[in-house]
Amino acid sequence: SQQGEEDPQALSIQEGENATMNCSYKTSINNLQWYRQNSGRGLVHLILIRSNEREKHSGRLRVTLDTSKKSSSLLITASRAADTASYFCAITGANSKLTFGKGITLSVRP
Amino acid sequence: SAVISQKPSRDICQRGTSLTIQCQVDSQVTMMFWYRQQPGQSLTLIATANQGSEATYESGFVIDKFPISRPNLTFSTLTVSNMSPEDSSIYLCSVATGTGGYNEQFFGPGTRLTVL
């Protein structure tokens, strides 16, 4: 399976701290995308990183990709209570289909 | 990005009935997909909705249970047929901008289905 696997499964931090979430996968990929989901609602697209990229930034988000280790990380800096959500990584492989990891539950305490 | 709407946003249905979920996109897109998210789980791809031809289903999903229509490049429907409580899930449509697997995939707000 080329499924992405996030870790940790759950993360609890204080507001203002940084949150780091990791994703590992098993096969070659075209790109990797991170999503946020609040309370079982729709998925919000956060960022896409292509297989030939190593790092991307978007506001308080920083994503890295290490294709040699088949892993990616999502860093949220200066976290806020509104960042409380589930975060998913999803990989696109040679078949162009999106395969999701199990997700990470992030709780940011005010 | 693409703006995607789904109807209904939620529904409670009786066992044995069917529900059709609509997905509307604000622009023409080549690739549309339907996903299922069972309670507390991640997302699983049901099928790729192909415009003008039959949908392509993933392993474990069949057309008789999840018939899909895609009459044009901005609209698709997913029907959950002969429902059972195990079908209680969030159903999401998504679209990929462009082709080739290098583009972002955006999701609708989801339809929360509860089957009694």
Short mmCIF file of C-alpha atoms in Angstrom, two decimals:
data_model
loop_
_atom_site.label_atom_id
_atom_site.label_comp_id
_atom_site.label_asym_id
_atom_site.label_seq_id
_atom_site.Cartn_x
_atom_site.Cartn_y
_atom_site.Cartn_z
CA SER A 1 0.00 0.00 0.00
CA GLN A 2 1.20 3.49 -0.72
CA GLN A 3 -0.89 4.90 2.11
CA GLY A 4 0.54 7.81 4.02
CA GLU A 5 0.92 7.30 7.74
CA GLU A 6 0.97 10.24 10.11
CA ASP A 7 2.51 10.44 13.53
CA PRO A 8 1.80 11.17 16.22
CA GLN A 9 -1.84 10.10 16.12
CA ALA A 10 -2.74 12.79 18.62
CA LEU A 11 -0.96 15.95 19.70
CA SER A 12 -1.87 18.40 22.45
CA ILE A 13 -0.02 21.70 22.80
CA GLN A 14 -0.40 25.10 24.39
CA GLU A 15 -1.45 28.09 22.33
CA GLY A 16 1.62 29.84 20.95
CA GLU A 17 3.71 26.68 20.73
CA ASN A 18 4.73 25.05 17.46
CA ALA A 19 3.12 21.83 16.27
CA THR A 20 5.03 19.33 14.17
CA MET A 21 3.28 16.47 12.43
CA ASN A 22 4.96 13.78 10.37
CA CYS A 23 3.85 11.64 7.47
CA SER A 24 5.57 8.59 6.02
CA TYR A 25 4.73 6.62 2.91
CA LYS A 26 5.97 3.57 1.10
CA THR A 27 6.01 4.15 -2.66
CA SER A 28 7.18 6.79 -5.10
CA ILE A 29 4.94 9.82 -5.33
CA ASN A 30 4.07 12.69 -7.66
CA ASN A 31 3.14 15.01 -4.85
CA LEU A 32 2.03 15.12 -1.24
CA GLN A 33 -0.78 17.26 0.10
CA TRP A 34 -1.79 18.25 3.61
CA TYR A 35 -5.40 18.87 4.62
CA ARG A 36 -7.22 20.08 7.71
CA GLN A 37 -10.62 18.86 8.84
CA ASN A 38 -12.62 20.53 11.58
CA SER A 39 -15.08 18.38 13.52
CA GLY A 40 -15.98 15.94 10.73
CA ARG A 41 -16.67 18.64 8.19
CA GLY A 42 -15.14 19.08 4.74
CA LEU A 43 -11.43 19.02 4.11
CA VAL A 44 -9.54 22.25 3.70
CA HIS A 45 -6.55 22.07 1.38
CA LEU A 46 -3.48 23.46 3.14
CA ILE A 47 -0.52 22.92 0.90
CA LEU A 48 0.83 20.76 -1.92
CA ILE A 49 4.48 19.86 -2.25
CA ARG A 50 5.77 18.22 -5.39
CA SER A 51 8.20 15.35 -5.46
CA ASN A 52 11.00 17.59 -6.73
CA GLU A 53 10.50 20.15 -3.96
CA ARG A 54 12.01 20.01 -0.50
CA GLU A 55 10.24 22.77 1.39
CA LYS A 56 7.23 25.06 1.02
CA HIS A 57 5.78 27.79 3.16
CA SER A 58 2.30 29.22 3.44
CA GLY A 59 1.68 31.71 6.21
CA ARG A 60 2.31 29.90 9.51
CA LEU A 61 2.67 26.57 7.73
CA ARG A 62 5.93 24.98 6.68
CA VAL A 63 6.03 21.67 4.86
CA THR A 64 9.13 19.63 4.13
CA LEU A 65 9.53 16.59 1.94
CA ASP A 66 12.34 14.04 2.01
CA THR A 67 11.80 11.59 -0.82
CA SER A 68 14.87 9.56 0.16
CA LYS A 69 13.25 8.85 3.53
CA LYS A 70 9.73 8.85 2.09
CA SER A 71 8.57 11.30 4.70
CA SER A 72 7.07 14.74 5.07
CA SER A 73 6.48 17.05 7.98
CA LEU A 74 3.96 19.82 8.58
CA LEU A 75 4.98 22.55 11.01
CA ILE A 76 2.43 25.01 12.34
CA THR A 77 4.14 27.90 14.08
CA ALA A 78 2.63 30.04 16.84
CA SER A 79 -0.39 27.79 17.13
CA ARG A 80 -3.85 29.12 17.90
CA ALA A 81 -6.91 27.52 19.42
CA ALA A 82 -8.52 27.71 15.96
CA ASP A 83 -5.84 25.31 14.68
CA THR A 84 -7.53 22.54 16.67
CA ALA A 85 -8.54 20.01 14.03
CA SER A 86 -7.59 16.74 12.37
CA TYR A 87 -4.75 16.92 9.88
CA PHE A 88 -4.27 14.47 7.03
CA CYS A 89 -1.48 13.88 4.59
CA ALA A 90 -2.38 12.45 1.21
CA ILE A 91 -0.09 11.17 -1.49
CA THR A 92 -0.57 11.08 -5.23
CA GLY A 93 1.23 8.24 -6.91
CA ALA A 94 1.77 7.17 -10.46
CA ASN A 95 -1.93 6.37 -10.87
CA SER A 96 -2.83 9.99 -10.04
CA LYS A 97 -5.10 8.86 -7.23
CA LEU A 98 -5.04 10.44 -3.78
CA THR A 99 -4.38 8.10 -0.85
CA PHE A 100 -4.90 9.39 2.67
CA GLY A 101 -3.20 8.64 5.94
CA LYS A 102 -5.17 8.01 9.11
CA GLY A 103 -4.88 11.56 10.35
CA ILE A 104 -3.53 13.40 13.37
CA THR A 105 -5.75 15.02 15.96
CA LEU A 106 -4.28 18.34 17.09
CA SER A 107 -5.60 20.04 20.19
CA VAL A 108 -4.40 23.55 20.96
CA ARG A 109 -5.16 24.62 24.53
CA PRO A 110 -5.95 28.30 25.03
CA SER B 1 -8.90 26.69 -6.41
CA ALA B 2 -12.44 25.43 -7.01
CA VAL B 3 -15.60 26.11 -5.04
CA ILE B 4 -17.53 22.93 -4.46
CA SER B 5 -21.00 22.56 -2.99
CA GLN B 6 -22.83 19.42 -1.95
CA LYS B 7 -26.47 18.67 -1.28
CA PRO B 8 -27.74 17.60 1.15
CA SER B 9 -25.32 18.59 3.89
CA ARG B 10 -26.73 15.85 6.10
CA ASP B 11 -29.54 13.35 6.16
CA ILE B 12 -30.99 10.63 8.34
CA CYS B 13 -32.36 7.72 6.35
CA GLN B 14 -34.09 4.45 6.97
CA ARG B 15 -32.52 1.10 6.24
CA GLY B 16 -33.26 -0.14 2.72
CA THR B 17 -33.80 3.27 1.16
CA SER B 18 -31.50 5.16 -1.22
CA LEU B 19 -30.04 8.66 -1.11
CA THR B 20 -28.63 10.69 -3.97
CA ILE B 21 -25.94 13.24 -3.17
CA GLN B 22 -25.24 16.09 -5.54
CA CYS B 23 -21.91 17.79 -6.13
CA GLN B 24 -21.64 21.10 -8.01
CA VAL B 25 -18.39 22.84 -8.96
CA ASP B 26 -18.08 26.48 -9.94
CA SER B 27 -15.84 25.72 -12.91
CA GLN B 28 -15.29 22.96 -15.43
CA VAL B 29 -12.99 20.28 -14.12
CA THR B 30 -11.68 17.17 -15.74
CA MET B 31 -11.40 14.92 -12.73
CA MET B 32 -14.04 14.44 -10.04
CA PHE B 33 -13.95 11.88 -7.28
CA TRP B 34 -16.18 10.51 -4.53
CA TYR B 35 -14.82 9.56 -1.12
CA ARG B 36 -16.26 7.99 2.00
CA GLN B 37 -15.16 8.75 5.55
CA GLN B 38 -16.52 6.34 8.10
CA PRO B 39 -16.81 7.54 11.71
CA GLY B 40 -13.40 8.23 13.20
CA GLN B 41 -11.63 7.01 10.07
CA SER B 42 -9.69 8.45 7.20
CA LEU B 43 -10.97 8.97 3.68
CA THR B 44 -11.36 6.14 1.20
CA LEU B 45 -11.79 6.66 -2.51
CA ILE B 46 -15.02 5.18 -3.82
CA ALA B 47 -14.71 6.00 -7.50
CA THR B 48 -13.60 8.42 -10.16
CA ALA B 49 -16.56 10.09 -11.87
CA ASN B 50 -15.90 10.17 -15.61
CA GLN B 51 -17.74 12.63 -17.81
CA GLY B 52 -19.63 10.83 -20.55
CA SER B 53 -18.72 7.32 -19.45
CA GLU B 54 -19.14 4.93 -16.56
CA ALA B 55 -17.40 5.71 -13.30
CA THR B 56 -14.23 3.84 -12.34
CA TYR B 57 -14.71 2.09 -9.01
CA GLU B 58 -12.09 1.17 -6.45
CA SER B 59 -11.74 -2.29 -4.99
CA GLY B 60 -14.60 -3.00 -2.61
CA PHE B 61 -17.05 -0.60 -4.24
CA VAL B 62 -19.55 -1.56 -6.94
CA ILE B 63 -21.83 0.31 -9.27
CA ASP B 64 -24.99 -1.37 -8.03
CA LYS B 65 -24.38 -0.05 -4.52
CA PHE B 66 -22.91 3.35 -5.46
CA PRO B 67 -24.17 4.43 -8.88
CA ILE B 68 -22.55 7.64 -10.08
CA SER B 69 -23.55 10.08 -12.77
CA ARG B 70 -21.42 12.78 -14.38
CA PRO B 71 -23.51 14.49 -17.05
CA ASN B 72 -21.10 17.42 -17.55
CA LEU B 73 -17.82 18.90 -16.32
CA THR B 74 -19.33 20.74 -13.35
CA PHE B 75 -21.77 18.28 -11.81
CA SER B 76 -21.90 14.75 -10.42
CA THR B 77 -24.17 12.64 -8.27
CA LEU B 78 -23.50 9.68 -6.01
CA THR B 79 -26.34 7.41 -4.94
CA VAL B 80 -26.03 5.22 -1.87
CA SER B 81 -28.43 2.36 -2.59
CA ASN B 82 -30.27 -0.03 -0.32
CA MET B 83 -28.68 1.57 2.72
CA SER B 84 -27.72 -0.18 5.93
CA PRO B 85 -26.33 1.30 9.18
CA GLU B 86 -22.83 0.42 7.93
CA ASP B 87 -23.26 3.08 5.24
CA SER B 88 -23.37 5.81 7.89
CA SER B 89 -20.46 8.02 6.88
CA ILE B 90 -19.48 11.37 5.52
CA TYR B 91 -19.47 11.34 1.72
CA LEU B 92 -17.26 13.90 0.01
CA CYS B 93 -16.76 14.85 -3.58
CA SER B 94 -13.50 16.31 -4.75
CA VAL B 95 -12.01 17.76 -7.89
CA ALA B 96 -8.49 17.83 -9.19
CA THR B 97 -7.38 20.95 -10.97
CA GLY B 98 -5.66 19.93 -14.17
CA THR B 99 -4.38 16.46 -14.88
CA GLY B 100 -1.25 14.43 -14.53
CA GLY B 101 -1.25 13.97 -10.79
CA TYR B 102 0.69 17.14 -10.05
CA ASN B 103 -2.22 19.32 -9.12
CA GLU B 104 -4.18 20.13 -6.02
CA GLN B 105 -7.31 18.29 -5.11
CA PHE B 106 -10.12 20.23 -3.42
CA PHE B 107 -13.02 18.87 -1.44
CA GLY B 108 -16.63 19.74 -0.97
CA PRO B 109 -18.10 20.28 2.52
CA GLY B 110 -19.33 16.69 2.70
CA THR B 111 -22.67 15.00 3.26
CA ARG B 112 -23.13 13.44 6.68
CA LEU B 113 -25.34 10.37 6.31
CA THR B 114 -26.86 8.48 9.20
CA VAL B 115 -28.73 5.26 8.47
CA LEU B 116 -31.09 3.95 11.12
#
